[in-house]
Amino acid sequence: PITPGELLCLGSSLAFSGLFYYLYRRKARVMARIQEAPKLQVDDDLPALVSAAEGRCLPYVALEGIVLPAQAALTSHYHEGLQGVIQKLLLKEHRLIWNSLARSW
């Protein structure tokens, strides 16, 4: 005979397994889209291609080319000779709302 506690454990295990499988499949689809992204060169044709795209946006595109730093290139402390640049830094502040029930922001 199966006890109600065992049924509860089995049901919750199946529910969690289904939830995690759903999340895995959703992330796998996103990864497949990223891996199939077209590779474009950074050249003079890129602005015309972006402006011709729907919504002036190219989702999941891999850009290849040489970039120049605005000031100085970042050098790695751990790998000698490795340099990089930051293309764009975005800072987004979220509005805080006081939750009187939890007494927190």
mmCIF file of N, CA and C in Angstrom:
data_model
loop_
_atom_site.group_PDB
_atom_site.id
_atom_site.type_symbol
_atom_site.label_atom_id
_atom_site.label_comp_id
_atom_site.label_asym_id
_atom_site.label_seq_id
_atom_site.Cartn_x
_atom_site.Cartn_y
_atom_site.Cartn_z
ATOM 1 N N PRO A 1 0.838 -1.204 0.000
ATOM 2 C CA PRO A 1 0.000 0.000 0.000
ATOM 3 C C PRO A 1 0.882 1.267 0.000
ATOM 4 N N ILE A 2 0.437 2.262 -0.731
ATOM 5 C CA ILE A 2 1.158 3.535 -0.832
ATOM 6 C C ILE A 2 0.522 4.526 0.130
ATOM 7 N N THR A 3 1.352 5.166 0.929
ATOM 8 C CA THR A 3 0.853 6.132 1.912
ATOM 9 C C THR A 3 0.655 7.492 1.248
ATOM 10 N N PRO A 4 -0.170 8.353 1.853
ATOM 11 C CA PRO A 4 -0.359 9.700 1.297
ATOM 12 C C PRO A 4 0.943 10.508 1.251
ATOM 13 N N GLY A 5 1.839 10.294 2.171
ATOM 14 C CA GLY A 5 3.120 11.002 2.157
ATOM 15 C C GLY A 5 3.962 10.617 0.951
ATOM 16 N N GLU A 6 3.938 9.308 0.616
ATOM 17 C CA GLU A 6 4.678 8.856 -0.560
ATOM 18 C C GLU A 6 4.076 9.419 -1.837
ATOM 19 N N LEU A 7 2.743 9.480 -1.898
ATOM 20 C CA LEU A 7 2.081 10.084 -3.066
ATOM 21 C C LEU A 7 2.432 11.561 -3.201
ATOM 22 N N LEU A 8 2.492 12.253 -2.076
ATOM 23 C CA LEU A 8 2.860 13.673 -2.089
ATOM 24 C C LEU A 8 4.290 13.851 -2.591
ATOM 25 N N CYS A 9 5.187 13.026 -2.105
ATOM 26 C CA CYS A 9 6.583 13.111 -2.558
ATOM 27 C C CYS A 9 6.703 12.781 -4.041
ATOM 28 N N LEU A 10 5.989 11.757 -4.487
ATOM 29 C CA LEU A 10 6.034 11.390 -5.896
ATOM 30 C C LEU A 10 5.467 12.503 -6.775
ATOM 31 N N GLY A 11 4.341 13.074 -6.360
ATOM 32 C CA GLY A 11 3.729 14.153 -7.141
ATOM 33 C C GLY A 11 4.607 15.386 -7.212
ATOM 34 N N SER A 12 5.199 15.772 -6.075
ATOM 35 C CA SER A 12 6.067 16.953 -6.088
ATOM 36 C C SER A 12 7.328 16.681 -6.911
ATOM 37 N N SER A 13 7.847 15.462 -6.859
ATOM 38 C CA SER A 13 9.019 15.115 -7.661
ATOM 39 C C SER A 13 8.703 15.204 -9.150
ATOM 40 N N LEU A 14 7.553 14.691 -9.546
ATOM 41 C CA LEU A 14 7.161 14.782 -10.951
ATOM 42 C C LEU A 14 6.930 16.233 -11.371
ATOM 43 N N ALA A 15 6.327 17.024 -10.501
ATOM 44 C CA ALA A 15 6.084 18.433 -10.825
ATOM 45 C C ALA A 15 7.402 19.187 -11.004
ATOM 46 N N PHE A 16 8.347 18.983 -10.099
ATOM 47 C CA PHE A 16 9.636 19.653 -10.224
ATOM 48 C C PHE A 16 10.401 19.173 -11.456
ATOM 49 N N SER A 17 10.325 17.872 -11.731
ATOM 50 C CA SER A 17 10.994 17.354 -12.926
ATOM 51 C C SER A 17 10.408 17.978 -14.188
ATOM 52 N N GLY A 18 9.091 18.104 -14.253
ATOM 53 C CA GLY A 18 8.452 18.737 -15.400
ATOM 54 C C GLY A 18 8.828 20.195 -15.538
ATOM 55 N N LEU A 19 8.881 20.911 -14.417
ATOM 56 C CA LEU A 19 9.258 22.324 -14.437
ATOM 57 C C LEU A 19 10.689 22.501 -14.925
ATOM 58 N N PHE A 20 11.605 21.702 -14.400
ATOM 59 C CA PHE A 20 13.001 21.835 -14.802
ATOM 60 C C PHE A 20 13.215 21.418 -16.248
ATOM 61 N N TYR A 21 12.477 20.424 -16.721
ATOM 62 C CA TYR A 21 12.589 20.029 -18.120
ATOM 63 C C TYR A 21 12.072 21.138 -19.034
ATOM 64 N N TYR A 22 10.972 21.786 -18.639
ATOM 65 C CA TYR A 22 10.441 22.902 -19.415
ATOM 66 C C TYR A 22 11.461 24.036 -19.491
ATOM 67 N N LEU A 23 12.081 24.388 -18.361
ATOM 68 C CA LEU A 23 13.089 25.458 -18.352
ATOM 69 C C LEU A 23 14.302 25.068 -19.190
ATOM 70 N N TYR A 24 14.714 23.800 -19.108
ATOM 71 C CA TYR A 24 15.837 23.329 -19.905
ATOM 72 C C TYR A 24 15.533 23.450 -21.398
ATOM 73 N N ARG A 25 14.371 23.019 -21.825
ATOM 74 C CA ARG A 25 14.010 23.075 -23.245
ATOM 75 C C ARG A 25 13.933 24.518 -23.732
ATOM 76 N N ARG A 26 13.413 25.417 -22.913
ATOM 77 C CA ARG A 26 13.326 26.826 -23.304
ATOM 78 C C ARG A 26 14.718 27.422 -23.486
ATOM 79 N N LYS A 27 15.630 27.144 -22.566
ATOM 80 C CA LYS A 27 17.002 27.650 -22.696
ATOM 81 C C LYS A 27 17.729 26.982 -23.857
ATOM 82 N N ALA A 28 17.427 25.714 -24.134
ATOM 83 C CA ALA A 28 18.063 25.029 -25.261
ATOM 84 C C ALA A 28 17.641 25.659 -26.580
ATOM 85 N N ARG A 29 16.377 26.087 -26.689
ATOM 86 C CA ARG A 29 15.927 26.763 -27.918
ATOM 87 C C ARG A 29 16.647 28.097 -28.097
ATOM 88 N N VAL A 30 16.834 28.830 -27.011
ATOM 89 C CA VAL A 30 17.557 30.109 -27.088
ATOM 90 C C VAL A 30 19.000 29.871 -27.499
ATOM 91 N N MET A 31 19.639 28.857 -26.937
ATOM 92 C CA MET A 31 21.024 28.554 -27.303
ATOM 93 C C MET A 31 21.137 28.134 -28.766
ATOM 94 N N ALA A 32 20.154 27.407 -29.262
ATOM 95 C CA ALA A 32 20.179 27.009 -30.676
ATOM 96 C C ALA A 32 20.071 28.233 -31.572
ATOM 97 N N ARG A 33 19.230 29.198 -31.185
ATOM 98 C CA ARG A 33 19.111 30.422 -31.979
ATOM 99 C C ARG A 33 20.399 31.223 -31.952
ATOM 100 N N ILE A 34 21.069 31.253 -30.819
ATOM 101 C CA ILE A 34 22.330 31.992 -30.721
ATOM 102 C C ILE A 34 23.402 31.317 -31.565
ATOM 103 N N GLN A 35 23.468 29.979 -31.534
ATOM 104 C CA GLN A 35 24.484 29.274 -32.302
ATOM 105 C C GLN A 35 24.235 29.369 -33.805
ATOM 106 N N GLU A 36 22.984 29.545 -34.218
ATOM 107 C CA GLU A 36 22.662 29.679 -35.640
ATOM 108 C C GLU A 36 22.686 31.137 -36.100
ATOM 109 N N ALA A 37 23.123 32.036 -35.239
ATOM 110 C CA ALA A 37 23.123 33.458 -35.566
ATOM 111 C C ALA A 37 24.048 33.727 -36.752
ATOM 112 N N PRO A 38 23.614 34.597 -37.659
ATOM 113 C CA PRO A 38 24.484 34.926 -38.793
ATOM 114 C C PRO A 38 25.694 35.740 -38.323
ATOM 115 N N LYS A 39 26.833 35.510 -38.971
ATOM 116 C CA LYS A 39 28.048 36.229 -38.636
ATOM 117 C C LYS A 39 28.240 37.351 -39.638
ATOM 118 N N LEU A 40 28.304 38.571 -39.123
ATOM 119 C CA LEU A 40 28.461 39.753 -39.966
ATOM 120 C C LEU A 40 29.795 40.417 -39.672
ATOM 121 N N GLN A 41 30.353 41.045 -40.670
ATOM 122 C CA GLN A 41 31.595 41.792 -40.528
ATOM 123 C C GLN A 41 31.280 43.239 -40.176
ATOM 124 N N VAL A 42 32.124 43.825 -39.335
ATOM 125 C CA VAL A 42 31.999 45.236 -39.015
ATOM 126 C C VAL A 42 32.644 46.004 -40.163
ATOM 127 N N ASP A 43 31.798 46.574 -41.034
ATOM 128 C CA ASP A 43 32.300 47.335 -42.172
ATOM 129 C C ASP A 43 31.296 48.442 -42.491
ATOM 130 N N ASP A 44 31.466 49.070 -43.628
ATOM 131 C CA ASP A 44 30.612 50.208 -44.000
ATOM 132 C C ASP A 44 29.197 49.778 -44.365
ATOM 133 N N ASP A 45 28.966 48.515 -44.687
ATOM 134 C CA ASP A 45 27.629 48.034 -45.058
ATOM 135 C C ASP A 45 26.750 47.734 -43.856
ATOM 136 N N LEU A 46 27.317 47.658 -42.652
ATOM 137 C CA LEU A 46 26.557 47.272 -41.464
ATOM 138 C C LEU A 46 25.462 48.276 -41.106
ATOM 139 N N PRO A 47 25.704 49.599 -41.108
ATOM 140 C CA PRO A 47 24.609 50.529 -40.783
ATOM 141 C C PRO A 47 23.430 50.425 -41.758
ATOM 142 N N ALA A 48 23.702 50.221 -43.034
ATOM 143 C CA ALA A 48 22.617 50.079 -44.004
ATOM 144 C C ALA A 48 21.832 48.800 -43.752
ATOM 145 N N LEU A 49 22.516 47.731 -43.357
ATOM 146 C CA LEU A 49 21.850 46.469 -43.059
ATOM 147 C C LEU A 49 20.961 46.590 -41.826
ATOM 148 N N VAL A 50 21.437 47.291 -40.815
ATOM 149 C CA VAL A 50 20.642 47.474 -39.595
ATOM 150 C C VAL A 50 19.428 48.345 -39.869
ATOM 151 N N SER A 51 19.596 49.420 -40.624
ATOM 152 C CA SER A 51 18.458 50.301 -40.902
ATOM 153 C C SER A 51 17.430 49.631 -41.808
ATOM 154 N N ALA A 52 17.833 48.649 -42.604
ATOM 155 C CA ALA A 52 16.890 47.950 -43.476
ATOM 156 C C ALA A 52 16.162 46.826 -42.747
ATOM 157 N N ALA A 53 16.648 46.414 -41.577
ATOM 158 C CA ALA A 53 16.033 45.314 -40.835
ATOM 159 C C ALA A 53 14.727 45.770 -40.185
ATOM 160 N N GLU A 54 13.898 44.794 -39.867
ATOM 161 C CA GLU A 54 12.611 45.082 -39.238
ATOM 162 C C GLU A 54 12.838 45.644 -37.832
ATOM 163 N N GLY A 55 12.276 46.805 -37.579
ATOM 164 C CA GLY A 55 12.438 47.451 -36.283
ATOM 165 C C GLY A 55 13.830 48.004 -36.050
ATOM 166 N N ARG A 56 14.624 48.107 -37.106
ATOM 167 C CA ARG A 56 16.002 48.601 -37.019
ATOM 168 C C ARG A 56 16.794 47.857 -35.951
ATOM 169 N N CYS A 57 16.585 46.540 -35.898
ATOM 170 C CA CYS A 57 17.226 45.702 -34.898
ATOM 171 C C CYS A 57 17.556 44.352 -35.509
ATOM 172 N N LEU A 58 18.744 43.834 -35.215
ATOM 173 C CA LEU A 58 19.157 42.512 -35.671
ATOM 174 C C LEU A 58 19.289 41.597 -34.453
ATOM 175 N N PRO A 59 18.320 40.711 -34.212
ATOM 176 C CA PRO A 59 18.421 39.837 -33.041
ATOM 177 C C PRO A 59 19.416 38.707 -33.269
ATOM 178 N N TYR A 60 20.197 38.398 -32.270
ATOM 179 C CA TYR A 60 21.155 37.296 -32.286
ATOM 180 C C TYR A 60 22.067 37.320 -33.507
ATOM 181 N N VAL A 61 22.932 38.319 -33.550
ATOM 182 C CA VAL A 61 23.903 38.456 -34.633
ATOM 183 C C VAL A 61 25.288 38.442 -34.012
ATOM 184 N N ALA A 62 26.197 37.695 -34.628
ATOM 185 C CA ALA A 62 27.589 37.686 -34.189
ATOM 186 C C ALA A 62 28.362 38.651 -35.071
ATOM 187 N N LEU A 63 28.965 39.657 -34.463
ATOM 188 C CA LEU A 63 29.748 40.645 -35.202
ATOM 189 C C LEU A 63 31.224 40.266 -35.126
ATOM 190 N N GLU A 64 31.864 40.282 -36.272
ATOM 191 C CA GLU A 64 33.290 39.986 -36.348
ATOM 192 C C GLU A 64 34.001 41.191 -36.934
ATOM 193 N N GLY A 65 35.112 41.532 -36.339
ATOM 194 C CA GLY A 65 35.886 42.647 -36.867
ATOM 195 C C GLY A 65 36.803 43.220 -35.807
ATOM 196 N N ILE A 66 37.487 44.267 -36.169
ATOM 197 C CA ILE A 66 38.429 44.915 -35.276
ATOM 198 C C ILE A 66 37.772 46.153 -34.688
ATOM 199 N N VAL A 67 37.851 46.286 -33.379
ATOM 200 C CA VAL A 67 37.312 47.459 -32.699
ATOM 201 C C VAL A 67 38.474 48.257 -32.121
ATOM 202 N N LEU A 68 38.267 49.537 -31.995
ATOM 203 C CA LEU A 68 39.271 50.408 -31.415
ATOM 204 C C LEU A 68 38.729 50.979 -30.108
ATOM 205 N N PRO A 69 39.550 51.029 -29.069
ATOM 206 C CA PRO A 69 39.063 51.570 -27.793
ATOM 207 C C PRO A 69 38.899 53.081 -27.876
ATOM 208 N N ALA A 70 37.930 53.608 -27.123
ATOM 209 C CA ALA A 70 37.713 55.052 -27.085
ATOM 210 C C ALA A 70 38.864 55.744 -26.355
ATOM 211 N N GLN A 71 39.355 55.135 -25.280
ATOM 212 C CA GLN A 71 40.481 55.717 -24.545
ATOM 213 C C GLN A 71 41.659 54.754 -24.568
ATOM 214 N N ALA A 72 41.705 53.838 -23.625
ATOM 215 C CA ALA A 72 42.801 52.860 -23.585
ATOM 216 C C ALA A 72 42.201 51.463 -23.484
ATOM 217 N N ALA A 73 42.864 50.504 -24.082
ATOM 218 C CA ALA A 73 42.371 49.127 -24.033
ATOM 219 C C ALA A 73 42.576 48.563 -22.627
ATOM 220 N N LEU A 74 41.685 47.667 -22.226
ATOM 221 C CA LEU A 74 41.808 46.990 -20.945
ATOM 222 C C LEU A 74 42.786 45.842 -21.091
ATOM 223 N N THR A 75 43.724 45.733 -20.165
ATOM 224 C CA THR A 75 44.690 44.641 -20.215
ATOM 225 C C THR A 75 44.393 43.661 -19.094
ATOM 226 N N SER A 76 44.599 42.395 -19.366
ATOM 227 C CA SER A 76 44.326 41.342 -18.404
ATOM 228 C C SER A 76 45.451 41.248 -17.387
ATOM 229 N N HIS A 77 45.073 41.052 -16.133
ATOM 230 C CA HIS A 77 46.072 40.855 -15.088
ATOM 231 C C HIS A 77 46.542 39.402 -15.045
ATOM 232 N N TYR A 78 45.765 38.506 -15.640
ATOM 233 C CA TYR A 78 46.045 37.074 -15.533
ATOM 234 C C TYR A 78 46.685 36.475 -16.784
ATOM 235 N N HIS A 79 46.434 37.068 -17.959
ATOM 236 C CA HIS A 79 46.992 36.557 -19.210
ATOM 237 C C HIS A 79 47.763 37.674 -19.895
ATOM 238 N N GLU A 80 49.041 37.483 -20.010
ATOM 239 C CA GLU A 80 49.897 38.513 -20.592
ATOM 240 C C GLU A 80 49.601 38.681 -22.079
ATOM 241 N N GLY A 81 49.466 39.907 -22.513
ATOM 242 C CA GLY A 81 49.218 40.197 -23.920
ATOM 243 C C GLY A 81 47.756 40.166 -24.326
ATOM 244 N N LEU A 82 46.859 39.873 -23.413
ATOM 245 C CA LEU A 82 45.430 39.814 -23.726
ATOM 246 C C LEU A 82 44.804 41.165 -23.420
ATOM 247 N N GLN A 83 44.125 41.742 -24.419
ATOM 248 C CA GLN A 83 43.500 43.044 -24.259
ATOM 249 C C GLN A 83 42.038 42.968 -24.681
ATOM 250 N N GLY A 84 41.241 43.897 -24.165
ATOM 251 C CA GLY A 84 39.830 43.940 -24.517
ATOM 252 C C GLY A 84 39.289 45.343 -24.371
ATOM 253 N N VAL A 85 38.074 45.527 -24.844
ATOM 254 C CA VAL A 85 37.398 46.821 -24.748
ATOM 255 C C VAL A 85 35.977 46.584 -24.259
ATOM 256 N N ILE A 86 35.383 47.627 -23.705
ATOM 257 C CA ILE A 86 33.972 47.611 -23.334
ATOM 258 C C ILE A 86 33.254 48.434 -24.384
ATOM 259 N N GLN A 87 32.320 47.800 -25.076
ATOM 260 C CA GLN A 87 31.642 48.501 -26.150
ATOM 261 C C GLN A 87 30.581 49.454 -25.611
ATOM 262 N N LYS A 88 29.755 48.979 -24.690
ATOM 263 C CA LYS A 88 28.674 49.799 -24.190
ATOM 264 C C LYS A 88 28.379 49.391 -22.758
ATOM 265 N N LEU A 89 28.204 50.351 -21.896
ATOM 266 C CA LEU A 89 27.878 50.084 -20.515
ATOM 267 C C LEU A 89 26.500 50.655 -20.252
ATOM 268 N N LEU A 90 25.601 49.837 -19.768
ATOM 269 C CA LEU A 90 24.227 50.249 -19.537
ATOM 270 C C LEU A 90 23.926 50.125 -18.060
ATOM 271 N N LEU A 91 23.470 51.216 -17.471
ATOM 272 C CA LEU A 91 23.088 51.229 -16.067
ATOM 273 C C LEU A 91 21.597 51.474 -15.998
ATOM 274 N N LYS A 92 20.879 50.559 -15.376
ATOM 275 C CA LYS A 92 19.434 50.679 -15.285
ATOM 276 C C LYS A 92 19.031 50.616 -13.827
ATOM 277 N N GLU A 93 18.352 51.652 -13.364
ATOM 278 C CA GLU A 93 17.876 51.667 -11.991
ATOM 279 C C GLU A 93 16.413 51.275 -11.972
ATOM 280 N N HIS A 94 16.074 50.427 -11.031
ATOM 281 C CA HIS A 94 14.694 50.013 -10.872
ATOM 282 C C HIS A 94 14.049 50.875 -9.783
ATOM 283 N N ARG A 95 12.813 51.227 -10.011
ATOM 284 C CA ARG A 95 12.094 52.043 -9.048
ATOM 285 C C ARG A 95 11.767 51.196 -7.828
ATOM 286 N N LEU A 96 12.025 51.737 -6.662
ATOM 287 C CA LEU A 96 11.738 51.019 -5.430
ATOM 288 C C LEU A 96 10.351 51.391 -4.923
ATOM 289 N N ILE A 97 9.608 50.387 -4.502
ATOM 290 C CA ILE A 97 8.273 50.602 -3.955
ATOM 291 C C ILE A 97 8.236 49.975 -2.572
ATOM 292 N N TRP A 98 7.735 50.710 -1.598
ATOM 293 C CA TRP A 98 7.649 50.210 -0.234
ATOM 294 C C TRP A 98 6.542 49.170 -0.140
ATOM 295 N N ASN A 99 6.895 47.995 0.346
ATOM 296 C CA ASN A 99 5.937 46.923 0.574
ATOM 297 C C ASN A 99 5.611 46.936 2.071
ATOM 298 N N SER A 100 4.422 47.419 2.391
ATOM 299 C CA SER A 100 4.067 47.567 3.797
ATOM 300 C C SER A 100 3.826 46.220 4.462
ATOM 301 N N LEU A 101 3.438 45.214 3.699
ATOM 302 C CA LEU A 101 3.206 43.910 4.280
ATOM 303 C C LEU A 101 4.526 43.254 4.711
ATOM 304 N N ALA A 102 5.528 43.294 3.836
ATOM 305 C CA ALA A 102 6.825 42.710 4.153
ATOM 306 C C ALA A 102 7.746 43.711 4.835
ATOM 307 N N ARG A 103 7.348 44.952 4.876
ATOM 308 C CA ARG A 103 8.131 46.049 5.447
ATOM 309 C C ARG A 103 9.532 46.109 4.831
ATOM 310 N N SER A 104 9.547 46.158 3.503
ATOM 311 C CA SER A 104 10.829 46.259 2.798
ATOM 312 C C SER A 104 10.609 47.049 1.514
ATOM 313 N N TRP A 105 11.688 47.456 0.926
ATOM 314 C CA TRP A 105 11.635 48.189 -0.343
ATOM 315 C C TRP A 105 11.691 47.202 -1.466
#
